Short mmCIF file of C-alpha atoms in Angstrom, two decimals:
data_model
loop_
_atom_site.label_atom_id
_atom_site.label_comp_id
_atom_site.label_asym_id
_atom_site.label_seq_id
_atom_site.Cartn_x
_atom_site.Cartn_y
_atom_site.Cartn_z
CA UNK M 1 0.00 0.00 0.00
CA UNK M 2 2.52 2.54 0.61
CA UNK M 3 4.68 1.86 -2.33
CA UNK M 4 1.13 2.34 -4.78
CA UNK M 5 0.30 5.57 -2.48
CA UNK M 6 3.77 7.06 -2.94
CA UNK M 7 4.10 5.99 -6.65
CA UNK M 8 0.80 7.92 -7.22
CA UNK M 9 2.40 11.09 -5.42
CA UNK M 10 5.45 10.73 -7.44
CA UNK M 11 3.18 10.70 -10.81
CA UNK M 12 1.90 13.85 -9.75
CA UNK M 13 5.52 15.45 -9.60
CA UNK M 14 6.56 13.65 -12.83
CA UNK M 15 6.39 16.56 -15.25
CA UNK M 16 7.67 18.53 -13.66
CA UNK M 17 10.50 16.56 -12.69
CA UNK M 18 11.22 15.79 -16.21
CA UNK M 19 11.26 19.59 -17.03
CA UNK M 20 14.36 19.87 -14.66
CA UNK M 21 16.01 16.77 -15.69
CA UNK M 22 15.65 18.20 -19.83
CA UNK M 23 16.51 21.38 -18.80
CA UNK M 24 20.06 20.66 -16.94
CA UNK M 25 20.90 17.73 -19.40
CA UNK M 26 19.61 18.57 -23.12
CA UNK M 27 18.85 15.00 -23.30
CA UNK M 28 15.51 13.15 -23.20
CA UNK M 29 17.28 9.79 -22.59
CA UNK M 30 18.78 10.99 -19.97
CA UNK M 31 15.98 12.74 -18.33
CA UNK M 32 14.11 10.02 -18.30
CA UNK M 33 16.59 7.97 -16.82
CA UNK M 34 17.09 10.60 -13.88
CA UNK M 35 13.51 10.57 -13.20
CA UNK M 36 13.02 7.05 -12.81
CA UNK M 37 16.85 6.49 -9.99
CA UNK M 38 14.79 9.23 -8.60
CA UNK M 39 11.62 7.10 -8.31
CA UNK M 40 13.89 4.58 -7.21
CA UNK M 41 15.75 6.96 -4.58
CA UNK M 42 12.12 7.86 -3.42
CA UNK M 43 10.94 4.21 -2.89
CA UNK M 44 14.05 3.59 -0.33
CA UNK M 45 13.68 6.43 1.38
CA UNK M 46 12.52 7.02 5.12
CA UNK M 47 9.83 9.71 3.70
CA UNK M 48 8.43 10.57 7.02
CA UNK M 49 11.85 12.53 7.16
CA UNK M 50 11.03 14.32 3.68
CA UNK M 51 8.58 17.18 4.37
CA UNK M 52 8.31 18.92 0.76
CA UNK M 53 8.03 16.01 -1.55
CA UNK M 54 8.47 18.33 -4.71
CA UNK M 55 11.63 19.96 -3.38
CA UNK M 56 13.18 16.76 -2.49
CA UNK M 57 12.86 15.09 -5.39
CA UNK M 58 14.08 18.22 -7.23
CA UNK M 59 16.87 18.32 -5.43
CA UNK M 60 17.48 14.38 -6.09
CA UNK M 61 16.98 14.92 -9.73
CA UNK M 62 19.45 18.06 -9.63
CA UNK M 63 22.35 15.94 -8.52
CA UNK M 64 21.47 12.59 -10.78
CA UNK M 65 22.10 15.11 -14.14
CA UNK M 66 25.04 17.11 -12.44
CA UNK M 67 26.37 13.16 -12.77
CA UNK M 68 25.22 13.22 -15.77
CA UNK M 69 26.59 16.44 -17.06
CA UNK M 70 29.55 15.94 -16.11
CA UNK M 71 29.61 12.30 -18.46
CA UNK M 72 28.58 14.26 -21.07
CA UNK M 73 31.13 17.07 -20.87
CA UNK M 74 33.77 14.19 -21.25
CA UNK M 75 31.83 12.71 -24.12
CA UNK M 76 32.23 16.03 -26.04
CA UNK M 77 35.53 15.68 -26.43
CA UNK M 78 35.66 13.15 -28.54
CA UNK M 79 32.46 14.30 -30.83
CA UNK M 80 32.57 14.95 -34.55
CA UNK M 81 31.66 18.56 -35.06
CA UNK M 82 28.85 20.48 -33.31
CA UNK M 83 26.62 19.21 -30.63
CA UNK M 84 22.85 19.97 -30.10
CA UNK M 85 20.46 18.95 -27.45
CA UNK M 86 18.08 16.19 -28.52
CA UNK M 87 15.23 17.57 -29.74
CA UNK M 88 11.75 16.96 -28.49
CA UNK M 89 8.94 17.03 -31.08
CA UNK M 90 5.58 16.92 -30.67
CA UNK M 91 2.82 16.98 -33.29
CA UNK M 92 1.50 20.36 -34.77
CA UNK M 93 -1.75 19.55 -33.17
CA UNK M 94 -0.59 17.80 -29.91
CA UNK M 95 -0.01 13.82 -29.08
CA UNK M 96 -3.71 11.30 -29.22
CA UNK M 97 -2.65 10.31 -26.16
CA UNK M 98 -1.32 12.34 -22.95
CA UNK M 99 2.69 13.30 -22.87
CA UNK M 100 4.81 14.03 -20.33
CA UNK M 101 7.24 15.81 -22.84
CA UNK M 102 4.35 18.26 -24.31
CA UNK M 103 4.56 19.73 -20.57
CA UNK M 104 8.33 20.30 -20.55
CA UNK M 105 7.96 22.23 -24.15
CA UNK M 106 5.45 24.19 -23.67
CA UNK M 107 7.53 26.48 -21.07
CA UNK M 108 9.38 29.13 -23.39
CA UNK M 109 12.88 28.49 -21.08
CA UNK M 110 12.92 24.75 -23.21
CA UNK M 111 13.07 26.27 -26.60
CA UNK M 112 15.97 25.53 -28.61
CA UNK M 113 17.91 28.75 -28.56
CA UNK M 114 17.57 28.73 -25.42
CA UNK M 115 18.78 24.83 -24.88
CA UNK M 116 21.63 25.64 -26.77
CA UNK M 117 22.78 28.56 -24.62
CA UNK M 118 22.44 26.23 -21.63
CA UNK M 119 24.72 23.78 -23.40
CA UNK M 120 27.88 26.36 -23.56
CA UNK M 121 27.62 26.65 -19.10
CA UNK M 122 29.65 24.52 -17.21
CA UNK M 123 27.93 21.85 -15.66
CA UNK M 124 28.07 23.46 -11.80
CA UNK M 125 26.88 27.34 -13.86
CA UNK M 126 23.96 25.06 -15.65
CA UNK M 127 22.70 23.46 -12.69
CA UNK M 128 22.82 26.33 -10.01
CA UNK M 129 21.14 28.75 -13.00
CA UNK M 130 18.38 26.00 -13.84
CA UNK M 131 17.73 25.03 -10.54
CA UNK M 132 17.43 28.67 -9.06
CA UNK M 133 16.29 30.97 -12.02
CA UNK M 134 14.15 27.74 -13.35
CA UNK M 135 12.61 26.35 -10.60
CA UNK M 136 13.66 28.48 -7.22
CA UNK M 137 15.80 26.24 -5.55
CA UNK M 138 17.17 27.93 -2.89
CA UNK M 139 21.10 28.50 -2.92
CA UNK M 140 21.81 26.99 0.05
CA UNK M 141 20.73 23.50 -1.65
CA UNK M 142 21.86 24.28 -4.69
CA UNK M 143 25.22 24.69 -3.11
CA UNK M 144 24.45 21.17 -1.43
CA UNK M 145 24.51 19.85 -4.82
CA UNK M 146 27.67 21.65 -5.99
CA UNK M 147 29.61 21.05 -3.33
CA UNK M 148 30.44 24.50 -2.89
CA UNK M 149 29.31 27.44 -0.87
CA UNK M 150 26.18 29.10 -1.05
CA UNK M 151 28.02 32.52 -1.84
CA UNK M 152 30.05 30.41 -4.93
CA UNK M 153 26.46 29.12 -5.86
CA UNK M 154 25.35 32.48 -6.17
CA UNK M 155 28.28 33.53 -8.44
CA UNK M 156 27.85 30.41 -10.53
CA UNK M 157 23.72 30.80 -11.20
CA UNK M 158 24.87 34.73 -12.24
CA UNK M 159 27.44 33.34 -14.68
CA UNK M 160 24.77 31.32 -16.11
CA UNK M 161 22.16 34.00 -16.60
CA UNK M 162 24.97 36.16 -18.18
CA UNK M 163 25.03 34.11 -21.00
CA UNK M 164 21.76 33.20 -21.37
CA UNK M 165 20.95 36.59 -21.69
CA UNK M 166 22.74 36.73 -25.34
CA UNK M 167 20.14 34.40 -26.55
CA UNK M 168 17.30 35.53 -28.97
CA UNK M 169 14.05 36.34 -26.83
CA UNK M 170 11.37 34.27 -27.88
CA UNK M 171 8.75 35.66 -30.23
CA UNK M 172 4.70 34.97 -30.86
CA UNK M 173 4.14 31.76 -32.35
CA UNK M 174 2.36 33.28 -35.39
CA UNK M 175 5.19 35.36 -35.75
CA UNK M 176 7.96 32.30 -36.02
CA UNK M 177 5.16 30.37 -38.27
CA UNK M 178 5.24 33.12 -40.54
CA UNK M 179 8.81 33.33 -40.87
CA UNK M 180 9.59 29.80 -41.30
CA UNK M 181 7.08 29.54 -43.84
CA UNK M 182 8.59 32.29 -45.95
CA UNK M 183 11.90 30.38 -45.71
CA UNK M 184 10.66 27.09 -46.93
CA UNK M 185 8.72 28.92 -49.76
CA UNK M 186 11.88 30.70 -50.53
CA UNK M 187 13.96 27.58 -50.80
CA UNK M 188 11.66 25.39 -52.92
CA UNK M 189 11.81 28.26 -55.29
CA UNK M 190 15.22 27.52 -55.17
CA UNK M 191 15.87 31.72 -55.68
CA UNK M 192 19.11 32.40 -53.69
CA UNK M 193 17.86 36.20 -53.39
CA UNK M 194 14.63 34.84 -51.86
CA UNK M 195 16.13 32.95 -49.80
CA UNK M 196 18.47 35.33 -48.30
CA UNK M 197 15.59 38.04 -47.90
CA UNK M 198 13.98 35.44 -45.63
CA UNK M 199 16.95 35.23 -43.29
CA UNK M 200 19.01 37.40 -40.45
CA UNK M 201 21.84 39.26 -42.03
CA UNK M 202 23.21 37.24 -38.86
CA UNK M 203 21.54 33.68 -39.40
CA UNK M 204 23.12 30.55 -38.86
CA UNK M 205 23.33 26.75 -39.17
CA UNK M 206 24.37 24.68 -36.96
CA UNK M 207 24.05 20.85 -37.30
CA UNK M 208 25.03 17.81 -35.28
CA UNK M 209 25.69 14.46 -36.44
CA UNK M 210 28.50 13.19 -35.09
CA UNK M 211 30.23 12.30 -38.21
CA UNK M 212 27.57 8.94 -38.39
CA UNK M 213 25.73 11.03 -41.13
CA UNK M 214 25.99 14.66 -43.16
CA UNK M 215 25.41 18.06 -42.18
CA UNK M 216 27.64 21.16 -41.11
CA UNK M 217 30.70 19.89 -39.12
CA UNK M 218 30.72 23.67 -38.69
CA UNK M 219 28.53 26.99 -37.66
CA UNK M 220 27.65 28.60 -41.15
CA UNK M 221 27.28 31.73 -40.36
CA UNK M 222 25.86 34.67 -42.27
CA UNK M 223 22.48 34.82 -44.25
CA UNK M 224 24.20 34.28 -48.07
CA UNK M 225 26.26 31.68 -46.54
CA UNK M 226 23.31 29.75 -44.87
CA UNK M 227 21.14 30.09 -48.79
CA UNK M 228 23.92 28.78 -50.63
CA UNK M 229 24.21 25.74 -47.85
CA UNK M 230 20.35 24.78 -47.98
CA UNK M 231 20.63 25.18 -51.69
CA UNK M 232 23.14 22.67 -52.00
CA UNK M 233 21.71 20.26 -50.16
CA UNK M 234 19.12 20.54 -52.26
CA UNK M 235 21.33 19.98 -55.36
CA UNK M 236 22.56 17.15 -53.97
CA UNK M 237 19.63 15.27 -52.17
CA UNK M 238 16.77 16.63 -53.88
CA UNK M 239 14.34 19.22 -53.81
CA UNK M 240 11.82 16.47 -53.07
CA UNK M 241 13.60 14.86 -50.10
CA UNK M 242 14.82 17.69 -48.47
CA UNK M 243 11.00 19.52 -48.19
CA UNK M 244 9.06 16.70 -47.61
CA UNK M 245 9.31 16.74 -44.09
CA UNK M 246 6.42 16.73 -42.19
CA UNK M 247 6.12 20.16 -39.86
CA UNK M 248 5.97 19.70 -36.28
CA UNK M 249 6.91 21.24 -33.05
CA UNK M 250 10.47 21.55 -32.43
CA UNK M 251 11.21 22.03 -28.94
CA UNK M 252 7.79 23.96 -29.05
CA UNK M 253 8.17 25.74 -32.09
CA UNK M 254 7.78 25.04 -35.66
CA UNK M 255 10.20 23.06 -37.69
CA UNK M 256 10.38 19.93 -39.33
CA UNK M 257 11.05 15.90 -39.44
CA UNK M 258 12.12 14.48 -42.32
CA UNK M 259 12.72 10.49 -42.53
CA UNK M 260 15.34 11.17 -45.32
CA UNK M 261 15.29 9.36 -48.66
CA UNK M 262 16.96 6.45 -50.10
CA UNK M 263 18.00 8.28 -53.21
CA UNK M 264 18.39 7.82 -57.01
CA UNK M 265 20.45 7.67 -59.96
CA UNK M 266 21.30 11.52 -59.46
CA UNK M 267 21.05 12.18 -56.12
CA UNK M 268 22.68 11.37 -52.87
CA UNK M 269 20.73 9.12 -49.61
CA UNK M 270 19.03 11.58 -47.56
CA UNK M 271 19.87 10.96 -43.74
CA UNK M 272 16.51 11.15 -41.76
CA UNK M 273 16.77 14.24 -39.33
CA UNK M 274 14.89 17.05 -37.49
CA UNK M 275 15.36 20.75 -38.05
CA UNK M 276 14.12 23.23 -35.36
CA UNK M 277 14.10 27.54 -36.30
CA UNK M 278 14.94 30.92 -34.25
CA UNK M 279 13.28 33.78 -35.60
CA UNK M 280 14.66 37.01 -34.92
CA UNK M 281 12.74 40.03 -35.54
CA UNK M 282 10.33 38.18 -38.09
CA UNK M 283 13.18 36.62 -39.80
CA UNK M 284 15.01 33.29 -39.49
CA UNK M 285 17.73 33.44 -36.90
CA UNK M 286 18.96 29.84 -36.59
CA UNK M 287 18.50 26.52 -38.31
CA UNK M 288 19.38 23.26 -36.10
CA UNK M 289 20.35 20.63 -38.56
CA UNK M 290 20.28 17.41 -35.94
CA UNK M 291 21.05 14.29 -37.94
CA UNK M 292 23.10 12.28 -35.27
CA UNK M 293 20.81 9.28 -35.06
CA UNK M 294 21.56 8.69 -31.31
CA UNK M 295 19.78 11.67 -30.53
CA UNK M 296 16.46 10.60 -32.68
CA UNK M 297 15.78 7.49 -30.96
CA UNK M 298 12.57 8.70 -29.79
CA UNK M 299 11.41 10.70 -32.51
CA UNK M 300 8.95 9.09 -34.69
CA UNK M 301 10.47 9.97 -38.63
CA UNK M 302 8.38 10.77 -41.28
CA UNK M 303 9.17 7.34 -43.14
CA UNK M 304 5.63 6.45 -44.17
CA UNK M 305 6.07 2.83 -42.35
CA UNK M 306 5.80 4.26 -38.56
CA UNK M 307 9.43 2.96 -37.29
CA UNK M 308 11.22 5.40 -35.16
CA UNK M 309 14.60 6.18 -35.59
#
């Protein structure tokens, strides 16, 4: 009876738990994983000593991914170009059935620009900023976590918001519709012009794949730069392949997944991958190329047959 009451109690939390867990990690493998050696924390646990249930298991989950963090910081060292959070996609017009995830991307701080920002803190500046400026853990736990001082945990969480700062403010969703629209119109006309009217003077691409398949092994930066780059793949896959993804949220927002194409006597195999968008004052910002099939293991790919990558 009192595992089934305290499962039911942990349920309850489970959202929100996974919103921390995405948020200090970037990964939804991973979240997931921290939620449930939480779960499993929880269920050997003297809980008449825990008085806040949500707090506790906030905390729990906030030292699980600074474990976690750091594994990944070590992993990055070895990785084939740029990396990118995994991406969580949702349908245009929400899941049939009820999602944990759709809770974690509907708050604005999950976006990708945003994700990415989070991904250039160290993994102590990530998880004191998340923790306080995300979900108002106090600093005095927060330096629990850390291992540091409550006055260093201060420092670190103001580090953090420094450079999360620099990242593009999120705008109305009709407002980023709009302006990925105009881009993909622009590049199936295949007018370089066109395309570059639909971008930042500033835009960029970044993509991640780890060297398993192809993107940009590095930032493109610059809106001529980032036409000519889309145009090319376009060259080289096909105009077919490369817009006949199927739109859907990225991280909240609109972008696209694509389950690639197996090619033809004139063009290239088209990797399946996801592409999220920044807009930035009505234009396109950013493009996330993320083609590193580790990372799409739970995205369901538009290959007409229903298998997940």
């Amino acid at each position: 009876m009192r595992t089934a009451v305290l499962a039911d109690a942990f349920e309850q939390h489970r959202p929100h738990l996974l919103s921390v867990a995405y948020r200090l990690t970037g990964s939804v493998a991973d979240a997931e994983d921290a939620v449930q050696d939480a779960w499993l924390r929880l269920d050997g646990a003297d809980t008449d000593r825990i008085d806040d249930l949500r707090a506790w298991l906030t905390t729990v989950v906030g030292r699980l991914c600074l474990d976690r963090l750091r594994s990944a910081t070590a992993r990055r060292e070895n990785y084939v170009g740029q990396w990118l959070p995994e991406p969580i996609v949702t349908p245009l017009g929400g899941s049939p059935a009820p999602d944990p995830l759709e809770a974690v991307v509907r708050q604005e701080d999950s976006r990708m620009a945003a994700m990415v920002v989070l991904d250039t803190l160290t993994p102590a500046q990530r998880v004191a900023f998340v923790l306080h400026d995300g979900f108002t853990v106090p600093f005095d736990e927060i330096a629990g976590i850390l291992d540091v001082t409550p006055a260093s945990a201060r420092q670190l969480a103001s580090r953090g918001r420094r450079a999360v700062a620099a990242a593009p403010p999120p705008v109305p969703a009709a407002e980023h519709v709009e302006a990925v629209q105009r881009l993909m119109t622009a590049l199936a006309s295949g007018d370089l012009a066109a395309v570059v009217a639909a971008l930042d003077p500033d835009a960029r691409v970044i993509g991640d794949a780890n060297g398993v398949t192809r993107t940009a092994v590095n930032v493109v930066v610059g809106a001529e730069r980032f036409a000519r780059f889309f145009l090319g793949l376009m060259q080289r896959y096909g105009a077919e392949a490369f817009l006949a993804g199927t739109p859907a949220l990225v991280n909240g927002e609109l972008g696209f997944v694509s389950g690639g194409g197996p090619g033809d006597e004139t063009h290239r195999a088209f990797a399946g991958r996801v592409v999220g968008c920044t807009v930035r004052n009505g234009r396109v910002w950013a493009a996330y190329d993320m083609a590193n099939p580790d990372k799409l293991r739970g995205v369901l790919l538009d290959r007409g047959d229903g298998d997940r990558a």
